[in-house]
Coordinates of C-alpha atoms in Angstrom, one line a residue:
M1 CA 52.8 -61.5 -15.2
I2 CA 49.0 -60.8 -15.7
T3 CA 48.5 -64.2 -16.0
V4 CA 50.2 -65.1 -12.5
L5 CA 48.2 -62.1 -10.8
K6 CA 44.9 -63.4 -12.2
T7 CA 45.8 -67.0 -10.7
F8 CA 47.1 -65.6 -7.5
T9 CA 43.7 -63.5 -7.1
F10 CA 41.8 -66.6 -7.8
I11 CA 43.5 -68.6 -5.1
V12 CA 42.9 -66.0 -2.4
L13 CA 39.3 -65.8 -3.3
V14 CA 39.0 -69.5 -3.1
A15 CA 40.8 -69.2 0.4
V16 CA 38.6 -66.6 1.7
V17 CA 35.3 -68.3 0.3
A18 CA 36.7 -71.6 1.9
T19 CA 36.7 -69.9 5.3
Q20 CA 33.4 -68.1 5.3
N21 CA 30.0 -69.6 4.2
P22 CA 27.9 -68.3 1.8
C23 CA 25.2 -66.1 3.2
D24 CA 27.2 -65.3 6.4
P25 CA 27.3 -61.4 7.0
M26 CA 30.5 -59.5 6.2
D27 CA 29.7 -57.2 9.3
D28 CA 29.2 -58.1 12.9
G29 CA 26.0 -58.4 14.0
P30 CA 23.9 -59.5 16.9
I31 CA 24.7 -62.8 18.6
P32 CA 22.6 -65.7 16.8
P33 CA 19.9 -66.9 17.3
V34 CA 18.7 -63.1 17.1
A35 CA 18.3 -62.6 13.5
P36 CA 20.5 -59.4 12.1
T37 CA 19.2 -56.6 10.4
L38 CA 20.5 -54.9 7.0
Y39 CA 20.3 -51.2 7.0
L40 CA 20.2 -50.1 3.4
S41 CA 19.4 -47.1 1.8
I42 CA 18.1 -45.7 -1.8
T43 CA 17.1 -42.3 -3.1
E44 CA 13.5 -42.1 -4.6
A45 CA 13.4 -41.7 -8.3
T46 CA 11.1 -41.0 -11.2
Q47 CA 11.0 -43.1 -14.5
E48 CA 13.1 -40.4 -16.1
D49 CA 15.7 -40.4 -13.3
L50 CA 16.1 -44.3 -13.7
M51 CA 16.3 -44.0 -17.6
Q52 CA 18.9 -41.2 -17.6
H53 CA 21.0 -42.9 -14.8
P54 CA 20.3 -46.6 -14.6
H55 CA 23.7 -47.7 -12.9
S56 CA 23.7 -44.6 -10.7
E57 CA 24.7 -45.3 -6.8
E58 CA 22.0 -43.3 -5.6
Y59 CA 19.5 -46.0 -6.6
Q60 CA 21.3 -49.0 -5.4
D61 CA 23.1 -50.1 -2.2
E62 CA 25.1 -53.1 -1.4
I63 CA 24.1 -56.2 0.5
R64 CA 27.0 -57.2 2.7
L65 CA 26.7 -61.2 2.8
H66 CA 29.1 -63.6 1.7
G67 CA 28.8 -65.4 -1.6
S68 CA 27.8 -64.0 -4.9
L69 CA 24.9 -63.6 -7.1
N70 CA 26.9 -64.6 -10.3
A71 CA 25.9 -68.4 -10.3
A72 CA 29.2 -69.3 -11.8
S73 CA 31.2 -67.9 -9.1
P74 CA 32.3 -69.9 -5.9
G75 CA 29.9 -69.7 -3.2
A76 CA 27.0 -68.6 -5.3
I77 CA 23.7 -67.6 -3.6
T78 CA 20.1 -66.5 -4.3
L79 CA 18.4 -63.6 -2.7
E80 CA 14.8 -63.0 -2.2
S81 CA 12.3 -61.4 -0.1
T82 CA 9.7 -63.3 1.5
N83 CA 5.9 -62.1 1.8
D84 CA 6.1 -60.8 5.3
Y85 CA 6.6 -57.1 4.0
S86 CA 5.1 -53.9 6.1
S87 CA 3.5 -52.1 3.8
V88 CA 5.4 -52.0 0.4
N89 CA 6.2 -55.2 -1.7
P90 CA 9.9 -54.9 -2.4
S91 CA 9.4 -57.3 -5.3
D92 CA 7.4 -54.6 -7.2
Y93 CA 10.0 -52.1 -7.0
F94 CA 13.5 -53.7 -6.2
V95 CA 15.8 -56.4 -7.7
F96 CA 18.7 -58.1 -6.4
D97 CA 21.9 -57.7 -8.8
T98 CA 25.4 -57.4 -8.9
D99 CA 27.2 -54.2 -9.5
L100 CA 29.1 -53.2 -12.7
S101 CA 32.5 -54.9 -11.2
G102 CA 30.4 -58.0 -10.7
Q103 CA 32.3 -58.0 -7.0
K104 CA 29.3 -56.5 -5.0
N105 CA 25.8 -58.0 -4.4
I106 CA 23.5 -55.0 -4.6
I107 CA 19.6 -54.3 -4.3
R108 CA 18.4 -52.0 -7.1
L109 CA 15.5 -49.8 -7.5
A110 CA 14.1 -50.7 -11.0
Q111 CA 10.8 -48.9 -10.8
P112 CA 10.0 -45.5 -10.0
F113 CA 9.4 -44.9 -6.4
N114 CA 7.8 -41.8 -4.7
R115 CA 8.5 -41.6 -1.1
D116 CA 6.1 -38.5 -0.6
G117 CA 2.6 -39.3 0.3
A118 CA -0.5 -37.5 -0.8
T119 CA -0.1 -34.8 1.7
A120 CA 2.5 -32.9 3.6
Q121 CA 1.9 -34.9 6.8
I122 CA 4.8 -37.4 7.7
T123 CA 2.1 -40.0 8.3
D124 CA 1.6 -41.0 4.9
D125 CA 5.3 -41.1 3.7
T126 CA 7.1 -43.9 2.9
N127 CA 10.6 -43.5 4.6
I128 CA 11.3 -47.1 5.4
V129 CA 10.7 -50.3 3.4
S130 CA 10.9 -53.2 5.8
F131 CA 10.9 -57.0 4.7
T132 CA 12.4 -60.5 5.1
L133 CA 15.5 -61.3 3.0
R134 CA 16.2 -64.9 2.6
C135 CA 19.7 -65.8 1.5
T136 CA 20.2 -69.4 -0.1
P137 CA 23.5 -71.0 -0.6
Q138 CA 23.4 -72.8 -4.0
S139 CA 25.7 -75.6 -2.7
N140 CA 23.4 -76.3 0.3
T141 CA 19.8 -75.2 -0.2
T142 CA 18.8 -76.4 3.3
A143 CA 21.1 -73.9 4.8
A144 CA 19.1 -71.0 4.1
R145 CA 19.6 -67.8 6.4
F146 CA 17.1 -64.9 7.1
Y147 CA 17.7 -61.2 7.5
Q148 CA 15.5 -58.1 8.6
V149 CA 16.1 -55.4 5.9
S150 CA 15.4 -51.9 6.8
L151 CA 15.4 -50.1 3.4
L152 CA 15.8 -46.2 4.2
I153 CA 14.0 -44.3 1.1
R154 CA 16.0 -41.0 0.7
D155 CA 14.1 -38.0 -0.1
V156 CA 14.8 -35.6 -3.1
N157 CA 13.5 -32.0 -3.4
D158 CA 11.0 -33.1 -6.0
N159 CA 7.7 -31.1 -4.5
P160 CA 7.5 -27.2 -4.8
P161 CA 5.7 -25.5 -1.7
V162 CA 1.7 -25.3 -1.7
F163 CA 0.3 -22.4 -0.1
L164 CA -2.7 -23.5 1.9
Q165 CA -5.8 -21.7 1.6
T166 CA -5.2 -17.9 1.2
P167 CA -8.5 -15.9 2.3
H168 CA -8.8 -12.5 1.2
I169 CA -9.0 -10.2 4.5
R170 CA -10.7 -7.0 5.5
I171 CA -9.0 -4.1 7.6
N172 CA -9.9 -0.7 8.8
E173 CA -7.8 2.2 7.0
L174 CA -6.8 3.4 10.5
T175 CA -5.2 0.1 11.5
P176 CA -2.0 1.3 13.1
T177 CA 1.6 0.6 11.4
G178 CA 3.1 -2.7 12.9
Q179 CA -0.1 -4.4 13.3
L180 CA -0.4 -8.1 12.6
I181 CA -3.4 -8.4 10.0
A182 CA -3.0 -11.9 8.5
T183 CA -0.9 -15.1 8.2
V184 CA 0.0 -17.1 5.1
Q185 CA 1.1 -20.5 5.1
A186 CA 2.7 -23.2 2.6
E187 CA 3.6 -26.8 3.2
D188 CA 5.9 -28.9 1.3
K189 CA 5.4 -32.7 0.7
D190 CA 9.2 -33.2 0.8
L191 CA 10.8 -34.5 3.8
N192 CA 11.9 -32.0 6.6
L193 CA 11.1 -29.0 4.2
D194 CA 8.2 -27.5 5.8
G195 CA 10.2 -25.6 8.3
G196 CA 12.6 -24.5 5.7
I197 CA 10.2 -22.5 3.6
S198 CA 10.8 -18.9 3.5
Y199 CA 8.1 -16.1 2.6
R200 CA 8.8 -12.7 0.8
L201 CA 6.6 -10.2 -1.2
V202 CA 7.6 -9.4 -4.8
K203 CA 6.6 -6.4 -6.9
H204 CA 4.7 -7.6 -9.7
P205 CA 3.9 -5.6 -13.0
G206 CA 0.5 -4.9 -13.7
V207 CA -0.9 -5.6 -10.3
I208 CA -3.8 -3.3 -9.1
N209 CA -2.8 -1.1 -5.8
D210 CA 0.4 -2.9 -5.4
G211 CA 1.0 -3.0 -1.4
I212 CA 4.3 -3.8 -1.3
E213 CA 5.3 -0.6 0.2
F214 CA 2.4 -0.7 3.0
F215 CA 2.9 -4.1 4.2
S216 CA 5.8 -6.5 5.1
I217 CA 5.9 -10.2 5.8
S218 CA 8.0 -12.4 7.9
K219 CA 10.6 -14.5 6.2
D220 CA 10.1 -17.4 8.6
T221 CA 6.5 -17.4 9.7
G222 CA 4.5 -15.8 6.7
E223 CA 3.0 -13.1 9.2
I224 CA 2.0 -10.0 7.6
F225 CA 2.1 -6.9 8.9
V226 CA 1.1 -3.0 8.2
N227 CA 4.2 -1.1 7.1
A228 CA 2.8 2.2 6.5
R229 CA -0.3 4.6 6.9
L230 CA -3.2 3.2 4.5
D231 CA -5.6 5.2 2.6
Y232 CA -9.0 4.3 1.3
E233 CA -9.5 7.3 -0.6
S234 CA -6.4 6.7 -2.6
L235 CA -7.6 3.1 -3.9
G236 CA -10.6 4.1 -5.8
A237 CA -14.1 3.1 -5.5
E238 CA -14.1 -0.1 -7.5
T239 CA -10.5 -1.1 -6.5
N240 CA -10.7 -0.4 -2.5
Y241 CA -8.0 -3.2 -1.8
Y242 CA -4.4 -3.7 -1.8
T243 CA -2.9 -6.6 -3.5
L244 CA 0.1 -8.6 -2.5
V245 CA 2.2 -11.0 -4.5
I246 CA 3.8 -13.5 -2.1
T247 CA 6.4 -16.5 -2.7
A248 CA 7.3 -19.2 -0.7
T249 CA 10.5 -20.8 -1.2
D250 CA 11.9 -24.3 0.2
S251 CA 15.3 -24.8 1.6
G252 CA 16.3 -27.8 -0.9
P253 CA 18.5 -29.9 -1.1
G254 CA 18.8 -29.2 -4.8
I255 CA 17.3 -27.0 -6.8
L256 CA 15.1 -24.5 -4.7
R257 CA 11.4 -24.6 -5.6
T258 CA 9.0 -21.9 -5.2
A259 CA 5.4 -21.3 -5.2
Q260 CA 3.1 -17.9 -5.5
T261 CA 0.1 -16.5 -4.2
T262 CA -2.1 -13.4 -4.5
L263 CA -3.7 -11.9 -1.4
K264 CA -6.0 -8.8 -1.8
I265 CA -6.2 -6.6 1.5
Y266 CA -9.7 -4.8 1.6
V267 CA -9.7 -1.7 3.1
R268 CA -12.5 -0.2 4.8
D269 CA -13.0 3.5 5.1
D270 CA -13.3 5.2 8.2
E271 CA -13.2 8.8 9.5
E272 CA -9.7 9.7 9.0
H273 CA -9.7 13.3 8.0
G274 CA -12.7 14.8 9.5
P275 CA -15.2 17.5 7.7
V276 CA -14.5 20.7 6.0
F277 CA -16.3 24.0 5.0
E278 CA -17.1 24.2 1.4
Y279 CA -18.2 26.8 -1.3
E280 CA -17.7 28.0 -4.8
G281 CA -14.9 30.4 -5.4
C282 CA -12.8 29.7 -2.2
I283 CA -9.0 29.2 -2.2
R284 CA -8.2 25.4 -2.2
F285 CA -5.3 23.2 -1.6
D286 CA -5.5 19.4 -2.5
G287 CA -9.0 19.9 -3.8
Y288 CA -10.2 21.5 -0.3
C289 CA -11.1 25.0 0.8
V290 CA -8.0 26.7 2.7
R291 CA -9.1 29.2 5.7
P292 CA -12.7 29.7 4.6
S293 CA -14.2 33.1 5.5
Y294 CA -17.6 34.5 5.4
T295 CA -19.2 38.0 6.0
A296 CA -22.6 39.1 7.6
S297 CA -24.4 42.0 8.4
S298 CA -23.8 43.5 11.8
V299 CA -27.3 44.3 12.2
Q300 CA -29.2 41.0 13.1
K301 CA -32.5 40.0 14.5
L302 CA -32.4 37.7 17.6
N303 CA -32.7 33.9 17.2
Q304 CA -32.9 34.2 13.4
P305 CA -30.6 32.4 10.8
I306 CA -27.8 34.6 10.0
N307 CA -27.4 35.2 6.1
V308 CA -23.8 34.9 5.3
Y309 CA -21.8 35.9 2.0
P310 CA -18.6 34.0 1.1
V311 CA -15.1 35.6 0.7
P312 CA -14.4 36.0 -1.9
N313 CA -18.1 36.9 -2.8
T314 CA -18.1 35.3 -6.4
Q315 CA -22.0 34.6 -6.4
G316 CA -23.4 37.9 -5.3
K317 CA -26.0 36.6 -3.0
P318 CA -26.4 34.8 0.5
V319 CA -24.9 31.0 0.8
D320 CA -25.4 28.2 3.2
I321 CA -22.3 27.4 5.5
M322 CA -21.7 24.2 3.7
F323 CA -19.5 21.4 4.9
R324 CA -18.8 17.8 3.7
S325 CA -16.5 14.8 4.8
R326 CA -13.1 14.2 3.1
D327 CA -13.7 10.3 3.7
S328 CA -15.9 8.5 1.2
N329 CA -19.2 7.1 2.6
S330 CA -18.5 8.9 6.0
R331 CA -20.8 7.7 8.7
A332 CA -19.8 10.2 11.5
T333 CA -21.9 12.4 13.5
I334 CA -20.8 15.9 12.8
Q335 CA -21.2 18.6 15.6
T336 CA -20.8 22.3 15.3
F337 CA -19.5 24.7 17.6
I338 CA -18.8 28.3 18.5
V339 CA -15.1 28.4 19.2
S340 CA -14.7 31.8 20.1
T341 CA -15.3 35.4 19.2
L342 CA -13.4 38.6 18.6
P343 CA -13.9 40.7 21.0
G344 CA -13.9 38.1 23.3
G345 CA -16.8 37.3 25.7
Y346 CA -19.6 36.8 23.2
K347 CA -19.3 33.2 22.6
D348 CA -22.6 32.5 24.4
H349 CA -24.1 35.2 22.3
F350 CA -24.4 33.0 19.4
E351 CA -25.3 29.6 18.7
A352 CA -24.6 26.9 15.9
R353 CA -26.2 23.8 14.9
T354 CA -25.8 21.1 12.1
V355 CA -28.4 20.5 9.6
Y356 CA -28.3 17.5 7.5
Y357 CA -31.4 17.5 5.1
P358 CA -31.5 18.6 2.3
H359 CA -27.8 19.1 2.5
N360 CA -25.0 19.4 4.9
K361 CA -24.7 22.8 6.3
V362 CA -24.4 25.0 9.6
E363 CA -26.7 27.6 10.9
I364 CA -25.8 30.4 13.2
R365 CA -27.8 32.4 15.1
Q366 CA -27.5 35.7 17.5
T367 CA -29.2 34.8 20.5
K368 CA -28.5 37.8 23.0
E369 CA -28.0 41.7 22.3
I370 CA -24.6 42.8 21.7
P371 CA -23.4 46.5 22.0
M372 CA -23.4 48.2 18.3
Q373 CA -19.7 49.4 18.5
D374 CA -18.7 45.6 19.3
M375 CA -21.0 44.1 16.9
A376 CA -19.5 46.6 14.1
E377 CA -16.3 44.5 14.5
M378 CA -17.2 41.1 15.4
E379 CA -15.8 37.7 14.3
V380 CA -16.8 34.4 15.1
L381 CA -15.0 31.3 14.8
L382 CA -17.0 28.1 13.7
K383 CA -15.8 24.5 14.2
V384 CA -17.2 21.3 12.7
E385 CA -16.1 18.1 14.3
A386 CA -16.5 14.3 13.4
D387 CA -17.8 12.0 16.3
G388 CA -16.4 14.4 18.8
R389 CA -12.8 14.0 17.8
G390 CA -10.8 17.2 18.2
D391 CA -8.4 16.1 15.8
M392 CA -10.6 15.6 12.8
A393 CA -12.5 19.1 12.7
G394 CA -12.7 22.1 10.2
Y395 CA -12.7 25.6 11.0
A396 CA -14.4 28.8 9.4
M397 CA -14.6 32.7 10.2
V398 CA -17.6 34.8 10.0
T399 CA -16.8 38.5 10.1
F400 CA -19.7 41.0 10.7
V401 CA -19.4 44.3 8.9
D402 CA -21.6 47.3 8.0
P403 CA -24.7 46.5 6.1
D404 CA -23.7 48.9 3.5
S405 CA -20.5 47.2 2.8
S406 CA -19.5 45.9 -0.6
A407 CA -19.2 42.5 0.9
I408 CA -23.0 42.5 1.9
A409 CA -25.9 42.2 -0.5
G410 CA -24.4 41.1 -3.7
G411 CA -21.1 43.1 -3.4
N412 CA -18.1 41.4 -5.3
T413 CA -15.0 41.7 -3.0
G414 CA -13.2 39.2 -5.2
S415 CA -11.4 39.1 -8.5
P416 CA -13.5 39.3 -11.8
K417 CA -13.9 35.7 -13.4
E418 CA -12.6 34.7 -16.6
G419 CA -13.8 36.6 -19.4
E420 CA -15.4 39.1 -17.3
S421 CA -14.1 42.9 -17.5
E422 CA -13.1 44.9 -14.7
P423 CA -15.9 46.8 -12.6
D424 CA -17.0 50.2 -14.3
D425 CA -15.7 52.4 -11.3
K426 CA -12.1 51.3 -11.8
Y427 CA -9.9 52.3 -14.6
S428 CA -7.3 50.5 -16.5
E429 CA -3.7 52.0 -16.4
L430 CA -4.1 53.6 -20.0
T431 CA -7.0 55.1 -19.1
L432 CA -6.0 56.7 -16.0
T433 CA -2.9 57.8 -18.1
L434 CA -5.1 59.8 -20.6
I435 CA -7.1 61.1 -18.0
I436 CA -3.7 62.8 -16.1
I437 CA -2.6 64.0 -19.5
I438 CA -5.7 65.8 -20.3
A439 CA -6.1 67.2 -16.8
V440 CA -2.5 68.3 -17.1
T441 CA -3.1 69.9 -20.6
L442 CA -6.2 71.6 -19.4
T443 CA -4.6 73.1 -16.5
L444 CA -1.6 74.6 -18.6
V445 CA -4.1 76.1 -21.1
L446 CA -6.0 77.7 -18.2
C447 CA -3.0 79.0 -16.9
L448 CA -1.8 80.2 -20.3
A449 CA -5.1 81.9 -20.7
I450 CA -5.1 83.5 -17.1
V451 CA -1.6 84.7 -17.7
V452 CA -2.7 86.2 -21.4
I453 CA -5.6 88.0 -19.7
C454 CA -3.5 89.4 -17.1
L455 CA -1.0 91.2 -19.7
V456 CA -3.7 92.4 -21.9
R457 CA -5.5 94.1 -18.8
R458 CA -2.2 95.3 -17.5
Q459 CA -1.3 96.9 -21.2
R460 CA -4.6 98.5 -21.2
R461 CA -4.1 100.1 -17.9
E462 CA -0.9 101.5 -18.8
I463 CA -2.3 103.0 -21.8
S464 CA -5.1 104.4 -19.9
D465 CA -2.5 105.9 -17.3
K466 CA -0.5 107.8 -20.2
E467 CA -3.5 109.3 -21.3
R468 CA -4.5 110.9 -18.3
L469 CA -1.1 112.3 -17.9
Y470 CA -1.1 114.1 -21.2
S471 CA -4.8 115.1 -21.4
P472 CA -5.9 116.7 -18.1
K473 CA -9.0 118.3 -19.1
E474 CA -10.2 115.3 -20.9
A475 CA -9.5 113.2 -17.9
Y476 CA -11.4 115.7 -16.1
V477 CA -14.3 115.5 -18.4
N478 CA -14.4 112.0 -18.7
D479 CA -14.2 111.6 -14.8
G480 CA -16.9 114.0 -14.5
A481 CA -19.2 111.9 -17.0
T482 CA -18.4 108.8 -15.2
A483 CA -19.2 110.7 -11.8
L484 CA -22.5 111.6 -13.5

């Protein structure tokens, strides 16, 4: 039965070959004498690809011409490329062969072929290999036919994205959220993958000042935006930058490939917090004085700098009204103002000015006479302001008190420092208890003594009265002696 089938197949093949001329196209094409074009396609490959998959259909394509490259078959033909190729010599990379079944004529990639050019530009890619194919029937070598071949080189995703130059940038710490500050860009040599690159920020262990929480990136465009308020002071003087680790991932086909780059965003210091008043012993929060207050004598000479004492007065002497900026390397111009007074109406009776040398301080003066009854309870509110910005200001209160007050001239209105004892005019709880006990005891003893004395005197008086009753003569004599 098998022999019959083989015989039948051979007869059919011979019949078909007899009706078709070798080298005729199997598919309908342009009407002669226009040379038909054969459209073929093969996937680019490395040497390793070809060694691992030598017979893969990815690296070959059928040449649909009648006849067979098998010289022993009916209608045998030969195929060869001519020298009028465009840019790539097909003989360097491709061979003409039959597939494993021996039934198809194929062109096969025999050497590694890289479709991608040196750059990501499509102008240096090899997408099409064009050449002229000559097909010659072995039975009649003078009947050769010619075809234009357009061999498409299919791309594979064998290149990762590559970041273009990623310069470090500098921004102001007051840059508002949502502001576009930079754009990163990556490119891919593979065909049609440039537009498919996606970007994202990744957290990376060990990165100094990781900025992933302060910035965001557009997945499609690589645009970087400020995502939160920046703070120069939190970065440190030697590391005044945020670090962003950015990845670019292509969209395939096949295995997705990724590239990574690091962007440093240097932050410039700017006036952000404004100045604050400063002195030793003040109540602090976050390292700065809270509600700074001073006292001064209510008796002042006009147009002379006023001596002030801090509250609490831990230094026992006058101090300068010092201020400092909460921003490092501040270059702001500081202005000083008398904001208000209590009692009101005396704002123009004082003046304040900023002194920068030898250190930053404020001097205040009384410029006009003020009634003593008002001066005795005067409060003056001071303000230091950076670059005329009212939102960046510090405030302090100066209270004028009686010259003999403990807050003046070295009085200590604050708590004793660590290691110091309480002042001598104050008693501990135990001392006060002992004093009270002694006082009560002495009082009781005194009262008891008084009672005893009264009782003794009363007893003596009673005895004397009895003697007078029973000895009238003697009493008379005694009375007379007393009178004498």
